[in-house]
Coordinates of C-alpha atoms in Angstrom, one line a residue:
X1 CA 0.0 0.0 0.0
X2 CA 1.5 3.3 -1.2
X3 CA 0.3 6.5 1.0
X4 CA -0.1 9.9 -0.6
X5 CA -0.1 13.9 1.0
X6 CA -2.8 15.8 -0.8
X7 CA -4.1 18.5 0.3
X8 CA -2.8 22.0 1.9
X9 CA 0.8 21.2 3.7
X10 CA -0.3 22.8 6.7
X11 CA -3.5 20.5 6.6
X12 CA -2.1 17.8 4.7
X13 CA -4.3 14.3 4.9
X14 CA -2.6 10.9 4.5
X15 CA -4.6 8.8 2.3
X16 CA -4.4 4.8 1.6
X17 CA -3.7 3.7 -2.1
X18 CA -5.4 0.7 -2.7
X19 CA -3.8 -2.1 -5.7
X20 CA -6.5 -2.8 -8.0
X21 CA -5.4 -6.0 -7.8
X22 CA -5.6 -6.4 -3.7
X23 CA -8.3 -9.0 -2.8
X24 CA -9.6 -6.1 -1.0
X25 CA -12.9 -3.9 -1.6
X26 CA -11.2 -0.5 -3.2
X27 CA -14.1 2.0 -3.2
X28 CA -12.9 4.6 -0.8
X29 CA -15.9 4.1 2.3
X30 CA -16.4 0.1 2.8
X31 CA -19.7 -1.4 1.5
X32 CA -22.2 -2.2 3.7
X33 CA -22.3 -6.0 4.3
X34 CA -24.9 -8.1 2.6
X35 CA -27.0 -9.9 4.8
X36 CA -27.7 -6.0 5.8
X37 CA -27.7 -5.4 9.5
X38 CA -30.8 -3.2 10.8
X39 CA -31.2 -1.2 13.6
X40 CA -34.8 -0.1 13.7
X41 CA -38.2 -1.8 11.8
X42 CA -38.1 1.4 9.5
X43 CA -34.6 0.7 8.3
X44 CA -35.5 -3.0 7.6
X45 CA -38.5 -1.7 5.3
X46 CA -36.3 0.3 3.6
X47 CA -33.8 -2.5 3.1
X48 CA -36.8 -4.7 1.4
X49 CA -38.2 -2.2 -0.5
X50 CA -34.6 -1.6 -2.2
X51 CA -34.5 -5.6 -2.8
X52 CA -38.0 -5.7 -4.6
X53 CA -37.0 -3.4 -6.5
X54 CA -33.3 -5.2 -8.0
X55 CA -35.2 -9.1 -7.4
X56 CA -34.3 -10.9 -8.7
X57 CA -31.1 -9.4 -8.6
X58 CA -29.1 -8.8 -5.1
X59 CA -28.0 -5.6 -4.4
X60 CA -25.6 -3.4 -6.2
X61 CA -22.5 -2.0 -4.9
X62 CA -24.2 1.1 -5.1
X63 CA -26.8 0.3 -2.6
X64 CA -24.2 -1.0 -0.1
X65 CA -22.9 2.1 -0.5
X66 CA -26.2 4.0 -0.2
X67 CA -27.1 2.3 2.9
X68 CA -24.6 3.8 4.6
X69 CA -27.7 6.1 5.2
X70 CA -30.7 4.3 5.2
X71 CA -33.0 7.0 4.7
X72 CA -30.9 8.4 1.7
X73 CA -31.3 5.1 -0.2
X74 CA -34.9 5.1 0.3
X75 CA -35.2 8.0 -0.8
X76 CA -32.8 7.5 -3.9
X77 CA -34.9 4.1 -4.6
X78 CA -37.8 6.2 -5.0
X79 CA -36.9 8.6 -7.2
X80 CA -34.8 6.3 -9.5
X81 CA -37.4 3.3 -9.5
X82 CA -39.5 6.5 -10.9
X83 CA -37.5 7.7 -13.7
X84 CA -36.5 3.9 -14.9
X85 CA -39.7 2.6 -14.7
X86 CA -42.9 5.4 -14.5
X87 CA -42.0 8.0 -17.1
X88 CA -43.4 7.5 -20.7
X89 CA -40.2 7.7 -22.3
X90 CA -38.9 4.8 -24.7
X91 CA -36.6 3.0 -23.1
X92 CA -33.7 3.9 -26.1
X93 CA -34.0 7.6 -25.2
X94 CA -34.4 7.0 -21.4
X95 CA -30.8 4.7 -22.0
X96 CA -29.3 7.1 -24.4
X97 CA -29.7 9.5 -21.6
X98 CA -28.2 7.2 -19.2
X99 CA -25.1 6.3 -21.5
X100 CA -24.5 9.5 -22.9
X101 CA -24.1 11.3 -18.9
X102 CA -21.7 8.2 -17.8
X103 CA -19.7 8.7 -20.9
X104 CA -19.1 12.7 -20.5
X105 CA -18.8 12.1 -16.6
X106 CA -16.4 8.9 -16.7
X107 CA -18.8 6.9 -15.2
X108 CA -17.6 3.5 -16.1
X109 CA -19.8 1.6 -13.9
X110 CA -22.9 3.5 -15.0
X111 CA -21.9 2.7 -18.4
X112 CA -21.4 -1.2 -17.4
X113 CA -24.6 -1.3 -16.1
X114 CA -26.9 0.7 -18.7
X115 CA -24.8 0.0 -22.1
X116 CA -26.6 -3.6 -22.6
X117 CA -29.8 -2.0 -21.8
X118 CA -29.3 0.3 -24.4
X119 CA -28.8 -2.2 -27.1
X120 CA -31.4 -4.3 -25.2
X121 CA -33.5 -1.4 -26.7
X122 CA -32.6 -1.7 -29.9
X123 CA -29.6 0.8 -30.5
X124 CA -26.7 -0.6 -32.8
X125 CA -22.7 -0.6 -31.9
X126 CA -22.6 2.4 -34.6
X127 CA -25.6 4.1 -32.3
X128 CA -23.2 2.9 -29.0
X129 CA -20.0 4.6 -30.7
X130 CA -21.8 7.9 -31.0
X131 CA -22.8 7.7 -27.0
X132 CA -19.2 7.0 -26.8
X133 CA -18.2 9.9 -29.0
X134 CA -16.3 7.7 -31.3
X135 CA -18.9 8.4 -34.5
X136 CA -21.8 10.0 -36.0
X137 CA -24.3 7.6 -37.1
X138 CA -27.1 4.7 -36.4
X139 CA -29.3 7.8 -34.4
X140 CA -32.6 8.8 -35.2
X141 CA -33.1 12.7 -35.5
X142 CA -34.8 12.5 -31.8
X143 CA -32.5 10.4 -30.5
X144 CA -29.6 13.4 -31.2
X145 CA -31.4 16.0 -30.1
X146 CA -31.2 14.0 -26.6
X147 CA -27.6 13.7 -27.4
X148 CA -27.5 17.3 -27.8
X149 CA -29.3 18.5 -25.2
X150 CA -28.0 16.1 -22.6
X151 CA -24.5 17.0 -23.8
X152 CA -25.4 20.9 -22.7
X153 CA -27.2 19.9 -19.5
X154 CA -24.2 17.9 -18.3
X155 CA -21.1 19.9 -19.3
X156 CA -22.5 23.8 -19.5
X157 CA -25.3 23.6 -17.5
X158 CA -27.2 26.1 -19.0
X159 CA -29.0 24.7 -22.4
X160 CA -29.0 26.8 -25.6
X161 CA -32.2 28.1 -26.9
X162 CA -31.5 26.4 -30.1
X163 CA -30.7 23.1 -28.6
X164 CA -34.0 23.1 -26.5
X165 CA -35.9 24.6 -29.5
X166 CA -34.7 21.1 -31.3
X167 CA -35.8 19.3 -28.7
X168 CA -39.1 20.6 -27.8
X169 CA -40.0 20.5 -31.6
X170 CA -39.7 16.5 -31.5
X171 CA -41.0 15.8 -27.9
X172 CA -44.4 16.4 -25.9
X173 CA -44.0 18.9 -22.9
X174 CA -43.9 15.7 -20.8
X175 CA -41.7 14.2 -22.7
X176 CA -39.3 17.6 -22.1
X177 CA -39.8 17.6 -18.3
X178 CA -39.0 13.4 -18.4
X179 CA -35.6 13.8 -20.8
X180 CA -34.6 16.2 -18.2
X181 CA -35.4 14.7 -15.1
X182 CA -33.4 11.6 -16.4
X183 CA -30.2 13.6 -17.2
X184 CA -30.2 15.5 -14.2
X185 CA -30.5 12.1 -11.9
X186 CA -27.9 10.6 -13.7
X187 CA -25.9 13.6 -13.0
X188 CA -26.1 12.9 -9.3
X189 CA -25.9 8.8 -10.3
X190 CA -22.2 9.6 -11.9
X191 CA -21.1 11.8 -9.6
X192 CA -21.6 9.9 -6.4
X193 CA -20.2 6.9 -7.6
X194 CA -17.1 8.7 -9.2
X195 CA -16.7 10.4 -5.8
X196 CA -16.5 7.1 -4.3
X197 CA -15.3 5.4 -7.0
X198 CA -18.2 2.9 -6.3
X199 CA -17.8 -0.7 -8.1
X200 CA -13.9 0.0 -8.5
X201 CA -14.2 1.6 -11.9
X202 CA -12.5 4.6 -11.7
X203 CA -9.2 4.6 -13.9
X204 CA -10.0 1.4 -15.4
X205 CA -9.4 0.9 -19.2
X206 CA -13.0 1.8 -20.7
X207 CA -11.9 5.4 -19.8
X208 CA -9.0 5.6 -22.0
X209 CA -11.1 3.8 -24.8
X210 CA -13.8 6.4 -25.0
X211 CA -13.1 9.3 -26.2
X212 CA -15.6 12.7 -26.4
X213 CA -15.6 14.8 -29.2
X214 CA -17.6 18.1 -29.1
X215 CA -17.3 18.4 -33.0
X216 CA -17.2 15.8 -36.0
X217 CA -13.7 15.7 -37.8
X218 CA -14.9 17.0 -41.0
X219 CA -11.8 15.6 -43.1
X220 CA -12.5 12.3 -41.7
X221 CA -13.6 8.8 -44.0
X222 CA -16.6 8.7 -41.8
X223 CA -18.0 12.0 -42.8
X224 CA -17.1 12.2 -45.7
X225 CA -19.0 9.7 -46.7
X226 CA -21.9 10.6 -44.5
X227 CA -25.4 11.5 -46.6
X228 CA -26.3 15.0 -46.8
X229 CA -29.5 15.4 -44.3
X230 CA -26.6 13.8 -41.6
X231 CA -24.5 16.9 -42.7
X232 CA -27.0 19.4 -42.2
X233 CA -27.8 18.1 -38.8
X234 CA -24.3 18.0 -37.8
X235 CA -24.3 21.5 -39.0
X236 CA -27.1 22.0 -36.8
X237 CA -25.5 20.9 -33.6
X238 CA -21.9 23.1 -34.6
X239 CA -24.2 26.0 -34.9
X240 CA -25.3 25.2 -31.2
X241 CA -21.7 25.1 -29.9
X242 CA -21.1 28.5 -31.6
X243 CA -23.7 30.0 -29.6
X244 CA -22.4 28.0 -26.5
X245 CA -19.0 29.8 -27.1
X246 CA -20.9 33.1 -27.9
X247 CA -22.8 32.6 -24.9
X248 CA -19.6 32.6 -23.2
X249 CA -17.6 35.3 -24.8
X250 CA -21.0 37.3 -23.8
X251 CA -20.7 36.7 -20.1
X252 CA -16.7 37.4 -20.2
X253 CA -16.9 40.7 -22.1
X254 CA -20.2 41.8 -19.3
X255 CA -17.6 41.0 -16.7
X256 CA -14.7 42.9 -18.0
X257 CA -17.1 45.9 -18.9
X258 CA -18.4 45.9 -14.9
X259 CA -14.7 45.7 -13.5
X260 CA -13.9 48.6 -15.8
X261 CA -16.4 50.7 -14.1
X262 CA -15.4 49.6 -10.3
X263 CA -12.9 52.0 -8.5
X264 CA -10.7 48.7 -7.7
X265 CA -8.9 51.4 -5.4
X266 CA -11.8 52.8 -3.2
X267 CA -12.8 49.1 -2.3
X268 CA -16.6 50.0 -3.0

């Protein structure tokens, strides 16, 4: 076991480095064991609800983890067993969703978990490449505009008007509000098991095998190649990262313009 100082030197922190070889449980808290030890009735509903809900599956590593705190896996078991199973989306664009968040966030064992459901729902290995980044193709014209749109929620935040103009034209309100809801959980999915590097996937060799790219390589076989309605929609979606960028510029130049106008000397 190698030991690392992170941290401020004054406050510096030791922390353990754990092989991912050792025959030892890596994520950085230790899972909860499995039979689950209970304390109160309560937590042993909680505990059974969360197991009807994987049967006939045992528990995931990520509900060990979330057991930690009972009460914030109940809760978590709710509101997911909501979005994967009571919304009215189809269960390609709920997945590409799902894929597309653990792909931009380096979620690998979000991706482990909800690639074979994504082909389960009928998307190809080209459609799977484009989640990864890696192409362009086997997507329907609603099925990018999740791409897009979930691209913008995840790594700006904010969403372009044109991007959730796209969107909005090819889904029902409901629809809108579902697509949504479903990127923003798996938001919080990816980020709690990156931060804890639940199921021992951080690092591991899917990362370096999927690679994001915000724009197509135009001089590229694959695009070259690609039919003209493709084109224009790519063209579509470059326009959207141009206003993304403008968007951007915007904010910086309204920055500069107010620091201008401060007395930086009065300290007003």
């Amino acid at each position: 076991m190698s030991r690392e100082r992170i941290g401020n030197p004054e406050r510096a922190v030791i922390r353990p480095q754990l092989s991912r070889n050792a025959n030892v449980d890596a994520m950085r808290l230790p899972y909860v064991s499995d039979p689950i030890e209970t304390k109160t009735p309560e937590e042993d509903a909680i505990v059974s609800r969360i197991r009807a809900r994987r049967s006939p599956r045992p528990l995931l590593e990520l509900d060990r983890a979330l057991l930690h705190s009972p009460l914030v896996a109940d809760g978590w078991n709710a509101f997911f067993g909501t979005i994967r199973t009571r919304t009215t989306l189809d269960a390609a664009v709920r997945e590409i969703c799902m894929c597309r968040v653990a792909v931009l966030n380096r979620a690998w064992y979000e991706w482990a978990h909800h690639a074979p459901l994504a082909q389960a729902a009928g998307l190809s290995d080209e459609a799977m490449d484009t989640l990864k980044g890696k192409g362009w193709g086997g997507l329907t014209k609603e099925q990018m505009a999740v791409v897009d749109y979930t691209d913008a929620m995840t790594k700006h935040v904010a969403v372009p008007q044109a991007v959730f103009d796209k969107l909005k034209s090819l889904f029902t309100d409901q629809q809108v509000v579902e697509i949504t809801a479903t990127v923003a959980a798996y938001n919080c999915v990816s980020r709690f098991l990156v931060a804890l590097d639940v199921g021992e996937k951080n690092g591991s060799e899917d990362c370096l095998s999927a690679r994001i790219s915000n724009v197509p390589n135009v001089s590229s076989p694959r695009s070259t190649a690609t039919s003209p309605e493709v084109l224009k929609e790519q063209a579509k979606r470059m326009e959207g990262y141009v206003e993304q960028v403008e968007a951007g510029l915007s904010g910086i130049k309204s920055m500069l313009a107010r620091l201008r106008e401060t007395d930086l000397g009065t300290g007003v």
